[in-house]
Amino acid sequence: MTIPSSRLLMDNETSCLPFTPEEEKLIVNKLSNIAESNLKEGDLYFVISNSWFKEWQEYIKQHNGDFPVDERCTRSLHANGVLPKKANRPGKIDNSFLILNEAGVEGGDLQLKRNLEEGHDYVLVHQEVWKRLYCWYKGGPAIPRKLISLGFLHKTFVVEVYPLGLQVLDARNNKKFSICMSKKSSVRELYNKVAKILGHQEENIRIWDFFNKRKNSLLFVSDKTLEEVNLQMDQDILFEVQLDTSIHFGSRMDSTGNALALVPIESSKLPVTIAAGLAKSNGYLPPTDMVDGSDSLSTIIKGDGGGLVGLQNLGNTCFMNSSIQCLVHTPPLVEYFLQDYSHEINKHNPIGMHGELAIAFGDLLRKLWSIGQASIAPRAFKGKLARFAPQFSGYNQHDSHELLAFLLDGLHEDLNRVKSKPYFETRNANGRPDEEVAGECWDNHKARNDSIIVDICQGQYKSTLVCPVCSKVSVTFDPFMYLSLPLPSTVKRSMTVTVFSGDGTALPMPYAVTVLKHGFCKDLLQALSTACCLKSDESLLLAEVYGHRIYRYFENPFEPLSMIKDEEHIAAYKLPKNHEELAKLEIIHQSKEKYTSNVLNSGVRTLLGAPLVSCLPEYATTGADIQSAVRLMLSPLLKTKANCPLAQIYTSKESGSASRTSVFCSHNPQSELAKESMYKMDTDQEANGELSFHLFLTDERGLSCSALDNEFHIRQGQFFRVLLDWTDSEHDLYDVSYLKDLPEVQRSTAKKTRPEATSLFSCLEAFLKEEPLGPDDMWYCPNCKEHRQATKKLDLWRLPEILIVHLKRFSYNQYLKDKLDAFVSFPICNLDLSKYIKSNFAAAQSHIYELYAISNHSGGLGGGHYTAYVKLMEGNRWCDFDDASVHSISEDDIRTRAAYVLFYRRRVKVESH
């Protein structure tokens, strides 16, 4: 349907006129596309209840104009296979359950409940879309949110669903009220808003950063953003009336002439800073410990009391606190950042952060190594992190390892001693010894990358790829910053899968097989192939059956089995090995309600049974051949008096007479020649008459279908779906019960299995073992001139002084997120990796490591909590850093199922005399 543009984009006054569902859909799509193609900072988006929006989507999607042409043809079906009732037009937009309160925020702002998820609790629509939806449906309340730009090096647009919430404390009467502003709002806008609410002139008031209930810094009117002055969600700001406007508070100007939000700090409270006085200017310091809410600092020491400072949680920042505590207790980094490192800051690295991240990290480390305080709030560091890595901005939980990877890479680029990186052309090994090639690769890497991070954290591994076709071997030597090790699983899982014959030679048969719980589809296919005695020229195609339809095919052999739930119904179809080259036929069944269990209304036609899948032979070219294929697929279901339950029909044509039907047992298989003869004779028989089955071509969702006729042309390699309408004749001839009641993958039981235990060495060996590349990581073979699924083998070649080991507990895919809670046994002392090192020159170094820190994650996905266990540099004792809390812990208690990232330091090799 085409809507005139004059009707599609109307004035607000006329856009509220009634529209058809299809028109609403087209209008919203057009407005959304226009908005997406012209994104700019400051655009307004509106938050809408996801439940209401889903109702609206159901209302518009069924009116797509593609109605079936036959009454026996099914359109859109629910999970039970029954044609659903027509969706009603939704009522008023109702966003009330999203709102925290409607009267608790000054200035008319509406605050959302915390921890709402996009796509689950709410959706975002552009302002123009909201205008139309509101005109059509009314309701509300309206919840506008601004599109803001995040990032410094790489700009990204995001909708600020949760603006900065601030608690304004009036110093005159200690009354408090809440306001909401974008973190991209300026301090000037903050003054304007507060002054307007309280009825004062801007020049007569002053606002303090009152984080942790103390005056940290005076916020001067400027164009600096609230994010840049490090204001945090839900923190206090203090409002004062300035009685004497002649008093000027200490300030200095930035390069644009704006007063910086600084106040004088007594010299006795200044922390030790890096040499060369980077932070000293005109007697003022950038906001440091006082702004960060710490107590006054004293001397930085590494003895008793040093390094025992906690980090306050600024709103789901435990992931950041955990990684920071592990890094600031890494001995070489402590030595480096407590000295003068200013000469190594690289402000001109185009892929660095102008040295700002290194300076912010160094400042934070120095505070954490100062005594005389219990905890600090890393607001300045979080601000820098949000600026350069906007993925960590806001107040959502993140992955401590992902943050760690960014920090290590960012610190390296900010401290890279190489100011101009030379170019090296990659040389092939050409039979040269591995030691020579590895040394050359490492020297080239160091010529471009030379920093304290490379010095202590980077190692090298050997990667070997072998082409499965021509056996071409490719060897490369690559640097690594950490080892991400998989957790091998030995837990088994029983799975029941129904195997269907794709050529009509056998009845469906369920098979129960045992596979690794955390295995892949290829493991299930291998187990099924053995169980059902799969022939060498056959293969299996896995599919999930849902609502009597095939919901999805498992075509990627490396899809994890965790994607398949116990309550699902899985089918495996026997097909020729070359099935990808042939035309595939999917047969869906429907019948009148008297033959199904879904009895609703008289005359309602519903789906039944499980779909069948077959391949059409190369000689199949017309709709009549599809008819023959359907007959062949149904042949095992034939009701026959012969003493053979698995039968198939073979139609032969006698000269000048009607056809007759013969029954053959499946244990006497027909040859391919006989099958081809059957196809041809069936086609001849039906070429001039009606097809014996009522078949309709349909799409994946069953939204449209059309009758199949003899003239339909088949092209090899295509996928055809047909809807078979079962009449009384089919029910009399075939036993459809064989297609019903597919068993679940595994019947649910109340018994829960405890996650298994494994060792760090098992994880390392799983990482180093040879395995084929995944389908998405195909390797281009220079000999074959094609992409191949090569085998890959990794070997450790050079180990760093600080070895960081990441245990891959989290797995993500498009369907599922999962966490492995397996206990990993890891050495605390004497981690010996000597046998895993393949280089000869490395023998001069020690490969024995001592554990000194652990980043822990407890709880489930999407939340949980991060902590850090750290071995102090002095005193040989362990401490538990849980955000602001720090307390001792026994070494016997540091091995837990929560261990996520392990930090090891090489033991110094003692020369024997």
Coordinates of N, CA, C and O in Angstrom, one line a residue, residues 787-910:
H787 N 39.3 -19.2 1.2 CA 39.2 -19.2 2.6 C 39.0 -20.6 3.1 O 38.1 -21.3 2.5
R788 N 39.7 -21.1 4.0 CA 39.6 -22.5 4.5 C 39.4 -22.5 6.1 O 39.9 -21.6 6.8
Q789 N 38.8 -23.5 6.5 CA 38.6 -23.7 7.9 C 39.8 -24.5 8.5 O 39.8 -25.7 8.8
A790 N 40.9 -23.7 8.6 CA 42.2 -24.3 9.0 C 42.2 -24.7 10.5 O 41.3 -24.3 11.3
T791 N 43.1 -25.6 10.8 CA 43.3 -25.9 12.2 C 44.4 -24.9 12.8 O 45.3 -24.5 12.1
K792 N 44.1 -24.6 14.1 CA 45.0 -23.6 14.7 C 45.6 -24.2 16.0 O 44.9 -24.8 16.8
K793 N 46.9 -23.9 16.2 CA 47.6 -24.4 17.4 C 48.4 -23.2 18.0 O 49.2 -22.6 17.2
L794 N 48.2 -23.0 19.3 CA 49.0 -21.9 19.9 C 50.0 -22.5 20.8 O 49.8 -23.6 21.4
D795 N 51.2 -21.9 20.9 CA 52.3 -22.3 21.9 C 52.8 -21.0 22.5 O 52.9 -20.0 21.9
L796 N 53.1 -21.1 23.8 CA 53.8 -20.0 24.5 C 55.2 -19.9 24.1 O 55.9 -20.9 24.1
W797 N 55.7 -18.7 23.8 CA 57.0 -18.5 23.3 C 57.9 -17.7 24.3 O 59.0 -18.0 24.6
R798 N 57.3 -16.6 24.7 CA 58.0 -15.7 25.6 C 57.0 -15.2 26.7 O 55.9 -14.8 26.4
L799 N 57.3 -15.3 28.0 CA 56.4 -15.0 29.1 C 56.9 -13.6 29.7 O 58.1 -13.4 29.8
P800 N 55.9 -12.8 30.1 CA 56.3 -11.5 30.7 C 56.6 -11.6 32.2 O 56.4 -12.7 32.8
E801 N 57.0 -10.5 32.8 CA 57.3 -10.5 34.2 C 56.0 -10.6 35.0 O 55.9 -11.3 36.0
I802 N 55.0 -9.9 34.5 CA 53.7 -9.9 35.2 C 52.7 -10.7 34.2 O 52.5 -10.3 33.1
L803 N 52.3 -11.9 34.7 CA 51.4 -12.7 33.8 C 50.0 -12.6 34.3 O 49.7 -12.9 35.5
I804 N 49.1 -12.1 33.5 CA 47.7 -11.9 33.8 C 46.9 -13.0 33.1 O 47.0 -13.2 31.9
V805 N 46.2 -13.7 33.9 CA 45.4 -14.9 33.4 C 43.9 -14.6 33.6 O 43.4 -14.4 34.7
H806 N 43.2 -14.5 32.5 CA 41.7 -14.2 32.5 C 41.0 -15.6 32.3 O 41.2 -16.3 31.3
L807 N 40.2 -15.9 33.3 CA 39.4 -17.1 33.2 C 38.0 -16.8 32.5 O 37.3 -16.0 33.0
K808 N 37.8 -17.4 31.4 CA 36.6 -17.0 30.6 C 35.3 -17.6 31.2 O 34.8 -18.6 30.7
R809 N 34.8 -17.0 32.2 CA 33.6 -17.5 32.9 C 32.4 -17.0 32.2 O 31.3 -17.6 32.3
F810 N 32.4 -15.9 31.4 CA 31.2 -15.4 30.8 C 31.2 -15.8 29.3 O 32.2 -15.7 28.6
S811 N 30.1 -16.2 28.8 CA 29.9 -16.5 27.4 C 28.7 -15.8 26.9 O 27.7 -15.7 27.6
Y812 N 28.8 -15.2 25.7 CA 27.7 -14.4 25.1 C 27.5 -14.8 23.7 O 28.4 -15.1 22.9
N813 N 26.2 -14.9 23.3 CA 25.8 -15.1 21.9 C 24.5 -14.4 21.7 O 24.0 -13.8 22.6
Q814 N 24.0 -14.4 20.5 CA 22.8 -13.6 20.2 C 21.5 -14.1 20.9 O 20.5 -13.5 21.0
Y815 N 21.6 -15.4 21.5 CA 20.5 -15.9 22.2 C 20.6 -16.0 23.7 O 19.7 -15.9 24.5
L816 N 21.9 -16.0 24.2 CA 22.1 -16.4 25.6 C 23.3 -15.8 26.2 O 24.3 -15.6 25.5
K817 N 23.2 -15.5 27.5 CA 24.4 -15.1 28.3 C 24.5 -16.2 29.4 O 23.5 -16.6 29.9
D818 N 25.7 -16.5 29.7 CA 25.9 -17.6 30.6 C 27.2 -17.3 31.4 O 28.1 -16.7 31.0
K819 N 27.2 -17.8 32.7 CA 28.4 -17.7 33.5 C 28.7 -19.1 34.0 O 27.8 -19.8 34.5
L820 N 30.0 -19.5 34.0 CA 30.5 -20.7 34.5 C 31.0 -20.5 35.9 O 31.9 -19.7 36.1
D821 N 30.4 -21.2 36.9 CA 30.8 -21.0 38.3 C 31.8 -22.1 38.7 O 31.9 -22.4 39.9
A822 N 32.4 -22.8 37.8 CA 33.3 -23.9 38.1 C 34.4 -23.4 39.0 O 35.0 -22.3 38.8
F823 N 34.8 -24.3 40.0 CA 35.9 -24.0 40.8 C 37.2 -24.3 40.0 O 37.4 -25.4 39.5
V824 N 38.1 -23.3 39.9 CA 39.4 -23.5 39.3 C 40.5 -23.5 40.3 O 40.7 -22.5 41.0
S825 N 41.1 -24.6 40.4 CA 42.3 -24.8 41.3 C 43.5 -24.2 40.7 O 43.9 -24.6 39.6
F826 N 44.1 -23.1 41.4 CA 45.2 -22.5 40.8 C 46.3 -22.4 41.9 O 46.0 -22.2 43.1
P827 N 47.6 -22.5 41.5 CA 48.7 -22.4 42.4 C 48.8 -21.0 43.0 O 48.6 -20.0 42.2
I828 N 49.1 -20.8 44.2 CA 49.4 -19.6 44.8 C 50.9 -19.3 44.7 O 51.3 -18.2 44.4
C829 N 51.7 -20.3 45.0 CA 53.1 -20.3 44.9 C 53.6 -21.3 43.8 O 52.9 -22.3 43.6
N830 N 54.7 -21.1 43.2 CA 55.3 -22.1 42.3 C 54.5 -22.5 41.2 O 54.3 -23.7 40.9
L831 N 53.8 -21.5 40.5 CA 53.2 -21.9 39.2 C 54.3 -22.1 38.2 O 54.9 -21.1 37.7
D832 N 54.6 -23.3 37.8 CA 55.7 -23.6 36.9 C 55.1 -23.9 35.5 O 54.4 -24.8 35.2
L833 N 55.5 -23.0 34.6 CA 55.0 -23.1 33.2 C 56.2 -23.5 32.2 O 56.0 -23.4 31.0
S834 N 57.2 -24.0 32.8 CA 58.4 -24.4 32.0 C 58.1 -25.3 30.8 O 58.5 -25.1 29.7
K835 N 57.2 -26.3 31.1 CA 57.0 -27.3 30.0 C 56.1 -26.8 28.9 O 56.0 -27.4 27.8
Y836 N 55.5 -25.6 29.1 CA 54.7 -25.1 28.0 C 55.4 -24.1 27.1 O 54.9 -23.6 26.2
I837 N 56.6 -23.8 27.5 CA 57.4 -22.8 26.7 C 58.2 -23.6 25.6 O 58.9 -24.5 25.9
K838 N 58.0 -23.1 24.4 CA 58.6 -23.8 23.2 C 59.9 -23.2 22.7 O 60.6 -23.8 21.9
S839 N 60.3 -22.0 23.2 CA 61.5 -21.4 22.7 C 62.7 -21.9 23.5 O 62.6 -22.3 24.7
N840 N 63.9 -21.9 22.8 CA 65.1 -22.4 23.5 C 65.8 -21.3 24.3 O 66.3 -21.6 25.4
F841 N 65.8 -20.1 23.7 CA 66.5 -19.0 24.4 C 65.8 -18.6 25.7 O 66.5 -18.1 26.6
A842 N 64.6 -19.0 25.9 CA 63.9 -18.6 27.1 C 64.3 -19.4 28.3 O 63.9 -19.1 29.4
A843 N 65.1 -20.4 28.1 CA 65.5 -21.3 29.2 C 66.3 -20.5 30.2 O 66.4 -20.9 31.4
A844 N 66.9 -19.3 29.8 CA 67.7 -18.5 30.8 C 66.8 -17.8 31.8 O 67.3 -17.3 32.8
Q845 N 65.5 -17.7 31.5 CA 64.6 -17.0 32.4 C 63.8 -18.0 33.3 O 63.6 -19.2 32.9
S846 N 63.4 -17.5 34.4 CA 62.5 -18.3 35.2 C 61.1 -18.3 34.7 O 60.6 -17.3 34.2
H847 N 60.5 -19.5 34.8 CA 59.1 -19.6 34.3 C 58.2 -20.0 35.5 O 57.2 -20.7 35.3
I848 N 58.7 -19.7 36.7 CA 57.9 -20.0 37.9 C 57.3 -18.6 38.4 O 58.0 -17.6 38.5
Y849 N 56.1 -18.7 38.8 CA 55.3 -17.5 39.1 C 54.7 -17.6 40.5 O 54.4 -18.7 41.0
E850 N 54.5 -16.4 41.1 CA 53.9 -16.3 42.4 C 52.6 -15.4 42.3 O 52.7 -14.3 41.6
L851 N 51.5 -15.8 42.8 CA 50.3 -15.1 42.8 C 50.3 -13.9 43.7 O 50.8 -14.0 44.8
Y852 N 49.8 -12.7 43.2 CA 49.8 -11.6 44.1 C 48.5 -10.8 44.1 O 48.3 -9.9 45.0
A853 N 47.6 -11.1 43.2 CA 46.3 -10.4 43.2 C 45.3 -11.3 42.4 O 45.6 -12.0 41.5
I854 N 44.0 -11.1 42.8 CA 42.9 -11.8 42.2 C 41.7 -10.8 42.0 O 41.3 -10.1 43.0
S855 N 41.1 -10.7 40.8 CA 39.9 -10.0 40.7 C 38.8 -11.0 40.7 O 38.7 -11.9 39.9
N856 N 37.8 -10.8 41.7 CA 36.8 -11.8 41.9 C 35.4 -11.3 41.4 O 35.2 -10.1 41.5
H857 N 34.6 -12.2 40.9 CA 33.2 -11.8 40.5 C 32.3 -12.9 41.2 O 32.4 -14.1 40.9
S858 N 31.4 -12.4 42.0 CA 30.4 -13.3 42.6 C 29.0 -12.9 42.1 O 28.8 -11.7 41.8
G859 N 28.1 -13.8 42.1 CA 26.8 -13.6 41.6 C 26.6 -13.9 40.1 O 27.5 -14.5 39.5
G860 N 25.5 -13.5 39.6 CA 25.1 -13.9 38.2 C 25.5 -12.8 37.2 O 26.1 -11.8 37.5
L861 N 24.9 -13.1 36.0 CA 25.1 -12.2 34.9 C 24.3 -10.9 35.1 O 23.3 -10.9 35.7
G862 N 24.8 -9.8 34.4 CA 24.1 -8.6 34.4 C 24.1 -7.9 35.8 O 23.4 -6.9 36.0
G863 N 24.9 -8.3 36.7 CA 25.0 -7.7 38.0 C 26.1 -8.4 38.8 O 27.3 -8.3 38.4
G864 N 25.8 -8.9 39.9 CA 26.9 -9.5 40.7 C 27.7 -8.4 41.4 O 27.4 -7.3 41.4
H865 N 28.9 -8.9 41.9 CA 29.7 -7.9 42.6 C 31.2 -8.3 42.4 O 31.5 -9.5 42.4
Y866 N 32.0 -7.3 42.3 CA 33.5 -7.5 42.1 C 34.2 -7.1 43.4 O 33.9 -6.1 44.0
T867 N 35.2 -7.9 43.7 CA 36.1 -7.6 44.8 C 37.5 -7.9 44.3 O 37.7 -8.4 43.2
A868 N 38.5 -7.6 45.2 CA 39.9 -8.0 44.8 C 40.6 -8.5 46.1 O 40.4 -8.0 47.2
Y869 N 41.3 -9.6 45.9 CA 42.2 -10.1 46.9 C 43.6 -9.7 46.5 O 44.1 -9.9 45.3
V870 N 44.4 -9.1 47.4 CA 45.7 -8.6 47.1 C 46.7 -9.0 48.1 O 46.4 -8.8 49.3
K871 N 47.9 -9.4 47.7 CA 49.0 -9.7 48.6 C 49.8 -8.4 48.8 O 50.3 -7.9 47.8
L872 N 49.9 -7.9 50.0 CA 50.6 -6.7 50.2 C 52.1 -6.9 49.9 O 52.7 -7.9 50.1
M873 N 52.7 -5.8 49.4 CA 54.1 -5.8 49.0 C 55.0 -6.0 50.3 O 56.1 -6.6 50.2
E874 N 54.6 -5.6 51.4 CA 55.3 -5.7 52.6 C 54.5 -6.5 53.6 O 53.2 -6.4 53.7
G875 N 55.1 -7.4 54.3 CA 54.4 -8.1 55.4 C 53.9 -9.5 55.0 O 53.4 -10.3 55.8
N876 N 53.9 -9.8 53.7 CA 53.5 -11.2 53.2 C 52.1 -11.6 53.7 O 51.9 -12.7 54.2
R877 N 51.1 -10.6 53.6 CA 49.8 -10.9 54.0 C 48.8 -10.5 53.0 O 49.1 -9.6 52.2
W878 N 47.6 -11.2 53.0 CA 46.6 -10.9 52.0 C 45.5 -10.0 52.6 O 45.2 -10.1 53.8
C879 N 44.9 -9.1 51.7 CA 43.8 -8.3 52.1 C 42.7 -8.4 51.1 O 42.9 -8.6 49.9
D880 N 41.5 -8.3 51.6 CA 40.2 -8.3 50.8 C 39.8 -6.8 50.6 O 39.4 -6.2 51.5
F881 N 39.9 -6.4 49.3 CA 39.4 -5.0 49.0 C 38.0 -5.1 48.4 O 37.8 -5.5 47.3
D882 N 37.0 -4.7 49.2 CA 35.6 -4.8 48.8 C 35.1 -3.3 48.8 O 34.6 -2.8 49.7
D883 N 35.3 -2.7 47.6 CA 35.1 -1.2 47.5 C 35.8 -0.5 48.6 O 37.0 -0.5 48.7
A884 N 35.0 0.3 49.4 CA 35.7 1.1 50.4 C 36.2 0.3 51.6 O 37.0 0.8 52.4
S885 N 35.8 -0.9 51.7 CA 36.2 -1.8 52.9 C 37.4 -2.6 52.6 O 37.6 -3.1 51.5
V886 N 38.4 -2.6 53.5 CA 39.6 -3.3 53.4 C 39.8 -4.1 54.7 O 39.8 -3.5 55.8
H887 N 40.0 -5.4 54.6 CA 40.3 -6.2 55.8 C 41.2 -7.4 55.4 O 41.2 -7.8 54.2
S888 N 41.8 -7.9 56.4 CA 42.7 -9.1 56.2 C 42.0 -10.3 55.8 O 40.8 -10.5 56.2
I889 N 42.6 -11.2 55.1 CA 42.0 -12.5 54.7 C 43.2 -13.5 54.7 O 44.3 -13.2 54.4
S890 N 42.8 -14.7 55.2 CA 43.8 -15.8 55.2 C 44.1 -16.3 53.8 O 43.3 -16.3 52.9
E891 N 45.4 -16.6 53.6 CA 45.8 -17.2 52.3 C 45.0 -18.4 52.0 O 44.8 -18.8 50.8
D892 N 44.6 -19.2 53.0 CA 43.8 -20.4 52.8 C 42.4 -20.1 52.2 O 41.8 -21.1 51.7
D893 N 42.0 -18.9 52.3 CA 40.6 -18.6 51.8 C 40.5 -17.8 50.5 O 39.4 -17.4 50.1
I894 N 41.6 -17.7 49.8 CA 41.6 -16.8 48.6 C 41.2 -17.7 47.4 O 40.9 -17.1 46.3
R895 N 41.3 -19.0 47.5 CA 40.8 -19.8 46.3 C 39.3 -20.0 46.4 O 38.8 -20.7 47.3
T896 N 38.6 -19.4 45.5 CA 37.1 -19.5 45.5 C 36.6 -19.7 44.1 O 37.4 -19.5 43.1
R897 N 35.3 -20.0 44.0 CA 34.7 -20.1 42.6 C 34.5 -18.7 42.0 O 34.2 -18.6 40.8
A898 N 34.8 -17.6 42.8 CA 34.6 -16.3 42.2 C 35.8 -15.8 41.5 O 35.8 -14.7 40.8
A899 N 37.0 -16.5 41.6 CA 38.2 -16.1 40.9 C 38.0 -15.8 39.4 O 37.5 -16.7 38.7
Y900 N 38.3 -14.6 39.0 CA 38.0 -14.3 37.6 C 39.3 -13.9 36.8 O 39.5 -14.3 35.7
V901 N 40.1 -13.0 37.4 CA 41.4 -12.6 36.7 C 42.5 -12.8 37.8 O 42.4 -12.3 38.9
L902 N 43.5 -13.6 37.4 CA 44.6 -13.9 38.3 C 45.9 -13.1 37.8 O 46.2 -13.0 36.7
F903 N 46.6 -12.5 38.8 CA 47.8 -11.7 38.6 C 49.0 -12.5 39.2 O 49.0 -12.7 40.4
Y904 N 49.9 -12.9 38.3 CA 51.1 -13.6 38.8 C 52.4 -12.7 38.5 O 52.4 -12.0 37.5
R905 N 53.4 -12.9 39.3 CA 54.7 -12.2 39.1 C 55.8 -13.2 39.1 O 55.8 -14.2 39.9
R906 N 56.7 -13.1 38.1 CA 57.8 -14.0 37.9 C 58.7 -14.0 39.1 O 59.0 -13.0 39.6
R907 N 59.0 -15.2 39.5 CA 60.0 -15.4 40.6 C 61.4 -15.1 40.1 O 61.7 -15.7 39.0
V908 N 62.2 -14.3 40.7 CA 63.5 -14.1 40.3 C 64.3 -15.3 40.3 O 64.3 -16.1 41.3
K909 N 65.0 -15.6 39.2 CA 65.9 -16.8 39.1 C 67.2 -16.6 39.9 O 67.9 -15.7 39.6
V910 N 67.4 -17.5 40.8 CA 68.7 -17.4 41.6 C 69.8 -18.2 40.9 O 69.6 -19.4 40.6

